[in-house]
Coordinates of C-alpha atoms and ligand atoms in Angstrom, one line a residue:
M1 CA -12.2 131.1 34.4
K2 CA -14.9 132.6 35.8
N3 CA -17.3 133.0 38.5
R4 CA -14.3 132.8 40.9
V5 CA -13.7 134.8 43.7
D6 CA -9.7 135.7 44.5
V7 CA -8.7 138.0 47.5
I8 CA -5.2 139.2 46.8
I9 CA -3.1 139.6 50.5
G10 CA 0.6 140.8 51.7
S11 CA 2.2 138.4 53.7
Q12 CA 4.3 140.8 55.2
W13 CA 4.4 144.1 56.4
G14 CA 3.0 145.9 53.2
D15 CA 4.4 147.5 50.2
E16 CA 5.2 143.5 48.3
G17 CA 3.8 144.3 45.0
K18 CA 0.5 143.7 45.3
G19 CA -1.0 146.0 43.3
K20 CA 1.4 144.7 40.4
V21 CA 0.0 141.1 41.3
V22 CA -3.6 142.8 40.4
D23 CA -2.9 144.5 37.0
V24 CA -1.5 141.2 36.1
M25 CA -4.3 139.7 36.5
G26 CA -6.8 142.3 35.0
T27 CA -7.6 141.0 31.7
N28 CA -8.9 138.1 33.0
V29 CA -11.1 139.9 35.7
D30 CA -14.2 141.3 36.1
V31 CA -15.2 143.1 39.4
F32 CA -11.9 144.7 41.1
V33 CA -12.9 145.6 44.9
R34 CA -10.3 147.4 47.8
Y35 CA -12.3 146.3 51.1
Q36 CA -10.2 147.5 53.9
G37 CA -7.7 150.6 54.9
G38 CA -7.8 154.1 53.2
A39 CA -5.1 156.6 51.5
N40 CA -2.4 154.9 53.7
A41 CA -1.9 152.4 51.1
G42 CA 0.4 152.9 47.8
H43 CA -0.5 150.6 45.4
T44 CA 2.2 151.1 42.4
V45 CA 1.6 150.1 38.5
I46 CA 3.7 150.4 35.7
V47 CA 2.5 149.7 32.6
N48 CA 5.0 150.2 29.0
G49 CA 7.1 152.4 31.5
E50 CA 4.4 154.4 33.0
K51 CA 3.9 154.4 36.5
I52 CA 0.6 155.3 38.5
I53 CA 0.4 155.2 42.4
F54 CA -2.8 154.1 43.6
H55 CA -3.9 155.1 47.5
L56 CA -7.2 154.7 47.4
L57 CA -9.0 153.3 44.4
P58 CA -8.5 150.3 43.2
S59 CA -5.1 148.5 40.8
G60 CA -8.1 147.6 37.7
M61 CA -9.1 151.1 37.4
L62 CA -6.5 151.2 33.9
Y63 CA -8.8 148.3 32.8
P64 CA -11.6 149.6 29.5
G65 CA -15.1 149.1 31.1
K66 CA -14.5 147.1 34.2
L67 CA -16.2 147.0 37.7
C68 CA -14.2 148.7 40.3
M69 CA -15.5 148.8 44.4
I70 CA -14.4 150.5 47.5
G71 CA -16.5 148.5 49.7
N72 CA -18.1 149.4 53.0
G73 CA -14.6 147.8 55.2
V74 CA -12.7 150.6 53.5
V75 CA -11.8 154.0 55.0
L76 CA -12.5 156.7 52.4
E77 CA -10.6 160.3 52.3
P78 CA -13.3 162.2 49.6
E79 CA -10.0 165.1 48.5
Q80 CA -7.5 162.1 47.7
F81 CA -10.4 160.3 46.3
L82 CA -11.1 162.7 43.8
K83 CA -8.0 163.9 43.1
E84 CA -6.8 160.1 42.0
I85 CA -10.2 160.2 39.2
E86 CA -9.4 163.5 37.8
E87 CA -5.4 162.5 37.8
L88 CA -6.7 159.6 35.3
R89 CA -9.0 161.4 33.7
E90 CA -6.6 163.8 32.8
R91 CA -4.4 161.3 31.5
G92 CA -7.3 159.2 29.8
Q93 CA -7.6 156.5 31.5
D94 CA -10.2 156.4 33.5
R95 CA -12.2 153.7 31.9
A96 CA -13.4 151.6 34.2
R97 CA -16.6 151.9 36.3
L98 CA -16.0 152.9 39.9
V99 CA -18.7 152.4 42.0
V100 CA -18.1 153.3 46.1
S101 CA -20.2 152.3 49.1
P102 CA -22.6 154.8 51.0
S103 CA -21.2 152.1 53.5
A104 CA -18.0 153.1 54.2
H105 CA -16.1 155.6 56.6
V106 CA -15.4 159.1 55.1
V107 CA -11.7 160.1 56.9
M108 CA -12.4 164.0 58.3
P109 CA -9.6 166.2 58.1
Y110 CA -9.7 166.2 62.3
H111 CA -9.1 162.5 61.7
K112 CA -5.6 163.5 59.9
I113 CA -4.8 166.0 62.6
L114 CA -6.1 163.6 65.5
D115 CA -3.6 160.6 64.0
K116 CA -0.6 163.4 63.8
A117 CA -1.2 164.8 67.3
Q118 CA -1.1 161.6 68.8
E119 CA 1.9 160.3 67.2
A120 CA 4.0 162.9 68.9
F121 CA 1.9 162.4 72.3
R122 CA 3.3 159.2 72.3
G123 CA 6.7 160.9 71.6
K124 CA 9.6 158.6 70.3
R125 CA 9.7 155.8 72.3
H126 CA 5.5 154.6 71.7
M127 CA 5.1 155.9 68.2
I128 CA 3.6 154.1 66.0
G129 CA 4.7 155.5 62.8
T130 CA 1.3 155.4 61.5
T131 CA 1.0 157.7 58.0
G132 CA -1.0 160.4 59.1
R133 CA -3.5 160.0 56.5
G134 CA -5.9 159.8 59.6
I135 CA -6.4 156.0 59.1
G136 CA -6.6 154.6 63.0
P137 CA -8.5 158.0 64.0
C138 CA -11.0 157.2 61.2
Y139 CA -11.7 153.6 62.4
V140 CA -11.9 154.4 66.3
D141 CA -15.0 156.7 65.2
K142 CA -17.1 154.0 63.0
Y143 CA -16.4 151.9 66.3
A144 CA -17.6 153.8 68.5
R145 CA -20.1 154.2 66.1
H146 CA -20.3 158.3 65.5
G147 CA -18.5 158.3 62.2
L148 CA -19.5 159.3 59.6
R149 CA -19.8 157.6 56.1
V150 CA -20.2 158.7 52.6
E151 CA -24.6 158.3 53.0
D152 CA -24.3 161.4 55.3
L153 CA -21.6 163.3 52.6
L154 CA -24.9 163.0 50.0
N155 CA -26.8 164.6 52.2
G156 CA -26.9 168.3 53.6
D157 CA -29.3 167.8 56.5
R158 CA -27.8 165.2 58.4
L159 CA -24.4 166.0 57.7
R160 CA -24.9 169.7 59.1
E161 CA -26.5 167.9 62.2
K162 CA -24.4 165.2 62.3
L163 CA -20.8 167.1 62.0
A164 CA -22.2 169.4 64.6
R165 CA -22.6 167.0 67.3
V166 CA -19.9 165.2 66.7
L167 CA -17.4 168.8 66.1
E168 CA -18.4 169.2 69.5
E169 CA -16.5 166.5 70.9
K170 CA -13.3 166.9 68.6
N171 CA -12.7 170.5 69.0
R172 CA -12.3 169.5 72.9
I173 CA -10.3 166.7 72.4
L174 CA -8.3 168.7 69.6
T175 CA -7.7 171.8 72.1
K176 CA -7.8 170.9 75.6
L177 CA -6.3 167.4 75.0
Y178 CA -3.2 168.3 72.5
N179 CA -3.3 172.1 72.2
E180 CA -4.7 171.8 68.7
K181 CA -6.5 174.7 67.0
P182 CA -10.2 174.7 67.3
L183 CA -12.2 173.7 64.1
A184 CA -15.1 176.3 63.1
L185 CA -18.4 173.7 61.8
D186 CA -18.6 176.1 58.3
E187 CA -14.9 175.4 57.9
V188 CA -15.0 171.4 57.6
L189 CA -19.3 171.3 56.2
E190 CA -18.1 173.8 53.0
P191 CA -15.8 171.3 51.7
S192 CA -17.8 168.1 52.8
L193 CA -20.4 169.8 51.0
E194 CA -18.8 169.6 48.2
W195 CA -17.0 166.3 47.9
G196 CA -20.9 164.7 48.3
S197 CA -22.0 166.4 45.9
A198 CA -18.5 165.7 43.7
M199 CA -18.9 162.1 44.0
A200 CA -22.2 161.3 45.1
P201 CA -22.6 159.6 40.5
Y202 CA -19.8 157.2 42.3
V203 CA -22.1 156.5 45.1
G204 CA -24.0 152.9 44.9
D205 CA -25.3 149.7 46.1
T206 CA -22.2 147.4 45.7
V207 CA -23.2 144.9 47.9
E208 CA -26.4 144.4 45.4
L209 CA -23.6 144.0 42.8
L210 CA -21.7 141.8 44.2
H211 CA -23.6 139.7 44.5
Q212 CA -25.4 139.9 40.9
A213 CA -21.9 139.3 39.6
L214 CA -21.3 136.1 41.7
E215 CA -24.4 135.0 40.0
G216 CA -23.9 135.7 36.4
D217 CA -20.7 134.3 36.1
K218 CA -18.3 136.9 37.1
H219 CA -14.5 137.0 38.2
I220 CA -14.0 139.3 41.2
L221 CA -11.1 140.2 42.7
L222 CA -10.6 141.8 46.1
E223 CA -7.5 143.4 46.5
G224 CA -6.3 143.7 49.8
A225 CA -4.2 146.5 51.8
Q226 CA -1.1 147.1 53.8
A227 CA -0.8 142.8 55.1
T228 CA -1.2 140.7 57.2
L229 CA 1.3 141.4 60.1
L230 CA 0.0 144.7 60.1
D231 CA -3.6 143.5 60.4
I232 CA -5.1 145.2 63.5
D233 CA -5.5 141.0 65.0
H234 CA -3.2 139.5 63.7
G235 CA 0.1 141.5 62.9
T236 CA 2.6 142.9 65.4
Y237 CA 0.2 145.0 67.5
P238 CA 0.3 147.8 68.6
Y239 CA 2.8 148.2 65.5
V240 CA -0.4 147.8 62.6
T241 CA -2.7 149.6 61.1
S242 CA -6.7 149.8 62.0
S243 CA -8.0 147.7 59.8
S244 CA -8.5 143.4 59.2
T245 CA -5.8 143.2 56.1
C246 CA -5.9 139.4 56.3
A247 CA -8.7 137.7 53.6
A248 CA -11.4 137.6 56.1
G249 CA -11.5 141.1 55.9
G250 CA -12.9 141.3 52.0
F251 CA -16.0 139.7 53.8
T252 CA -17.0 142.3 56.5
G253 CA -15.7 144.3 54.1
T254 CA -17.6 144.1 51.3
G255 CA -20.8 142.1 52.0
L256 CA -19.7 138.9 50.1
P257 CA -20.1 135.7 51.6
V258 CA -17.4 133.6 52.9
S259 CA -18.2 130.6 51.3
R260 CA -18.1 131.7 47.9
V261 CA -14.1 132.3 48.2
D262 CA -12.2 130.0 45.5
R263 CA -8.7 131.3 46.4
V264 CA -6.7 133.3 48.8
I265 CA -3.5 134.3 46.6
A266 CA -0.3 135.4 49.5
V267 CA 1.7 138.4 47.9
V268 CA 5.5 137.3 48.9
K269 CA 8.3 139.7 48.5
A270 CA 11.6 137.9 47.9
Y271 CA 12.6 140.3 50.7
T272 CA 11.5 141.7 53.5
T273 CA 10.6 145.6 53.9
R274 CA 9.0 147.3 57.2
V275 CA 7.7 151.1 57.1
G276 CA 7.6 152.7 60.6
E277 CA 8.2 151.1 64.1
G278 CA 7.9 147.5 65.4
P279 CA 10.0 144.4 65.8
M280 CA 11.2 143.0 62.2
P281 CA 13.7 139.7 63.3
T282 CA 15.8 140.0 60.0
E283 CA 16.4 143.9 59.6
E284 CA 19.2 144.6 58.0
K285 CA 20.9 148.5 58.9
G286 CA 23.7 147.7 57.0
D287 CA 25.3 147.3 53.4
I288 CA 22.8 143.8 52.5
G289 CA 19.8 146.7 54.1
E290 CA 20.8 149.5 51.5
F291 CA 21.2 147.0 48.6
L292 CA 17.8 146.0 48.9
R293 CA 16.2 149.1 49.2
T294 CA 18.3 151.1 46.6
R295 CA 17.7 148.1 44.2
G296 CA 13.9 147.4 45.4
G297 CA 13.5 151.6 45.3
E298 CA 12.4 150.5 48.6
F299 CA 10.6 154.4 49.4
G300 CA 7.5 155.0 50.8
A301 CA 4.6 154.9 47.7
T302 CA 2.6 157.2 50.4
T303 CA 5.3 159.3 52.3
G304 CA 8.4 158.8 50.3
R305 CA 9.8 157.7 54.3
P306 CA 13.2 154.7 53.3
R307 CA 12.2 151.0 54.2
R308 CA 13.2 149.2 56.8
C309 CA 15.0 146.4 54.8
G310 CA 16.1 143.1 55.4
W311 CA 16.1 139.0 54.0
L312 CA 13.1 137.0 53.4
D313 CA 11.3 135.9 56.6
L314 CA 10.4 132.2 56.2
V315 CA 8.8 131.8 59.8
A316 CA 6.2 135.1 58.9
V317 CA 5.9 134.2 55.4
R318 CA 4.2 130.3 56.8
Y319 CA 2.2 132.1 59.0
S320 CA 0.5 134.1 57.1
V321 CA 0.2 131.1 54.5
R322 CA -2.1 129.7 57.4
L323 CA -4.0 132.2 58.8
N324 CA -5.1 133.3 55.3
G325 CA -5.4 129.7 53.9
C326 CA -3.5 130.9 51.0
G327 CA -3.3 128.2 47.9
V328 CA -1.3 130.5 46.1
I329 CA 2.1 132.3 46.5
A330 CA 2.9 135.6 43.9
L331 CA 6.4 135.7 44.2
T332 CA 7.1 139.2 43.8
K333 CA 11.0 141.4 42.8
L334 CA 12.8 138.6 42.5
D335 CA 14.8 140.6 40.3
V336 CA 16.2 142.4 42.8
L337 CA 18.0 139.8 44.5
T338 CA 20.1 139.6 41.5
G339 CA 23.9 139.5 42.0
M340 CA 23.9 138.7 45.5
D341 CA 26.6 136.2 46.3
E342 CA 24.8 133.9 48.2
I343 CA 20.9 135.3 49.9
K344 CA 19.5 134.1 53.4
V345 CA 16.8 133.1 54.3
C346 CA 14.7 132.7 57.3
T347 CA 13.3 129.6 58.4
G348 CA 13.4 130.0 62.6
Y349 CA 14.0 132.0 65.3
D350 CA 15.9 131.7 68.8
L351 CA 14.2 133.3 71.5
N352 CA 15.8 132.9 74.3
G353 CA 18.1 130.7 73.6
T354 CA 15.2 127.9 72.2
K355 CA 14.4 127.3 68.4
T356 CA 11.3 128.2 67.7
T357 CA 9.3 127.5 63.8
S358 CA 6.1 129.6 65.6
F359 CA 5.7 133.7 64.1
S360 CA 4.0 135.5 67.9
G361 CA 1.7 138.0 66.4
N362 CA 3.0 139.6 70.0
A363 CA 5.6 142.6 69.2
Y364 CA 7.2 141.8 72.7
V365 CA 8.0 138.4 72.4
L366 CA 9.2 138.7 68.0
E367 CA 11.4 141.6 70.0
E368 CA 13.5 138.9 70.9
C369 CA 13.7 137.0 68.5
R370 CA 16.8 136.1 66.3
P371 CA 16.8 134.9 63.0
L372 CA 18.1 131.6 62.2
Y373 CA 19.2 131.5 59.0
E374 CA 19.8 128.9 56.3
V375 CA 22.6 130.4 53.6
L376 CA 21.5 129.5 50.1
P377 CA 23.8 130.7 46.6
G378 CA 22.7 133.8 44.8
W379 CA 23.1 134.6 40.9
S380 CA 24.6 136.6 38.7
E381 CA 22.6 136.7 35.8
D382 CA 20.0 139.2 34.6
I383 CA 16.6 137.6 35.0
S384 CA 14.1 140.7 34.4
Q385 CA 14.0 139.8 30.9
C386 CA 12.9 136.0 31.8
G387 CA 9.6 134.5 30.7
T388 CA 9.5 131.2 32.4
F389 CA 10.1 129.3 34.8
E390 CA 12.5 126.9 33.5
S391 CA 14.9 129.7 31.7
L392 CA 15.9 131.0 34.6
P393 CA 19.3 130.2 36.2
K394 CA 19.3 126.9 38.5
N395 CA 20.3 129.2 41.8
A396 CA 16.8 131.6 41.8
R397 CA 14.8 128.3 40.6
D398 CA 15.9 126.7 44.1
Y399 CA 15.4 129.5 46.0
V400 CA 12.2 129.9 44.7
R401 CA 11.2 125.9 45.1
F402 CA 12.8 126.6 48.7
I403 CA 9.9 129.0 49.3
E404 CA 7.6 126.4 48.5
E405 CA 8.3 124.0 50.5
H406 CA 8.7 126.4 54.2
A407 CA 5.9 128.5 53.1
G408 CA 3.9 125.2 52.3
A409 CA 2.6 126.9 49.1
P410 CA 3.3 126.8 45.5
V411 CA 4.3 129.9 44.1
K412 CA 2.5 129.8 41.0
L413 CA 3.1 133.6 39.6
I414 CA 7.4 135.6 39.7
G415 CA 7.5 139.3 39.4
V416 CA 11.4 139.7 37.4
G417 CA 10.5 143.4 36.6
A418 CA 8.8 146.8 37.6
D419 CA 6.1 146.6 34.4
R420 CA 3.1 144.2 33.6
S421 CA 5.0 142.3 31.6
Q422 CA 8.2 141.2 33.2
T423 CA 5.7 137.9 34.6
I424 CA 6.7 134.4 34.7
T425 CA 3.6 132.2 35.5
R426 CA 3.7 129.0 36.3
G427 CA -0.4 127.1 36.3
F428 CA -1.5 130.9 37.9
Y429 CA -4.6 131.2 36.1
Ligands
IMP1 P1 -1.6 153.6 60.0 O1 -2.1 152.9 58.7 O2 -1.1 155.3 58.6 O3 -2.3 153.9 60.5 O4 -0.1 153.2 59.5 C1 0.6 152.1 60.7 C2 1.1 151.4 60.4 O5 1.2 150.8 58.9 C3 2.6 151.7 59.9 O6 3.6 151.3 61.1 C4 2.6 152.5 58.3 O7 4.1 152.9 58.6 C5 1.9 151.1 58.3 N1 1.5 151.0 56.8 C6 0.2 151.6 56.7 N2 0.0 151.6 55.2 C7 1.0 150.5 54.8 C8 1.2 150.1 53.4 O8 0.1 150.4 52.6 N3 2.2 150.0 53.4 C9 3.4 149.5 54.4 N4 2.9 150.0 55.6 C10 2.2 150.6 56.0

């Protein structure tokens, strides 16, 4: 169906498999847009057995002739951006047209140094477990109104003047607060100018192009990165990322009108994972966690860190579905649960002796929540080649129905394997 705007969001702590869902939807989409976050994301797409990980580029890049955009809400690390384009070019897969917003902020070398220095300063007790990609410090500069935007990289004189001013402050912070070495102006300016000229062909008026697409009967897909529980406002603060990962961020981060959204799609992984610090009520530190990590390949696509794993937390998913107004769920990695005798699902919490079904974005409250589980029977049949809902084993179908009932939205897409082809749809399109 044309002329629609879909937003895809993660409903847990990220790594739900959003990249795969975007890729599966790809043939029907005309315009793919990233709207927040930066190279902290890692969207894995597997086509014909070949694995491609996007950190910055929209996952629609593999589709010939489509329009892909990096919106103003993204923080862009130029080296990573150029590296990803080069990798696609080498594989002969730079098939889409790519346009970058001039208003997107640039992750500069000092942001990455600051990210790591600040984590070290927080110490083991207070660290967030960031990806070290400079995301937080870059968004801080954006809101402090002394960030550099993509447009600044295209103008040598302006860049020199702005950078000199910014570096004066950054160098004081780096040397006096964090005992780091200062950065010389030329050391930062020269690569920045090179990045600017390499990026110039991609910079364009994304807002105008998006509005033309809206008026031109196109299907636009806003591709969220990270996830609701990592949202700067609604996530488990301070153990969050620094952007608006919710669907609402898709509008400030692109310039599309809120009134034009048709569908918000929640991507839900069949179990829960989290990378970095912060509460996770259903975490399993023993054999179950290890089983999920090994079977699900739960190692960070950006940092390689092992992900914390545990049972599906439907209290958290329901919170995300409500918060984002999700009308549809895309359930991923159902096949990972194959072979479990029984599957636990968290449908409530015990909070200091009282039962609650409300999720708290307050990390201190969530820390006190103990999961209350319902136990469902597992299945042993290989489901990786199932092409329809009806062909799934009964217990797998019941698991899906249980999720629909407790999360409050229909499951219309089910991933039963990593490849694009291993996907069941139920009236999704
Ligand atoms: P930052 O975004 O690098 O500042 O990291 C903040 C928190 O978000 C850390 O716990 C990260 O592990 C987490 N995080 C950031 N990006 C992702 C992602 O794409 N998937 C999962 N977790 C992420």
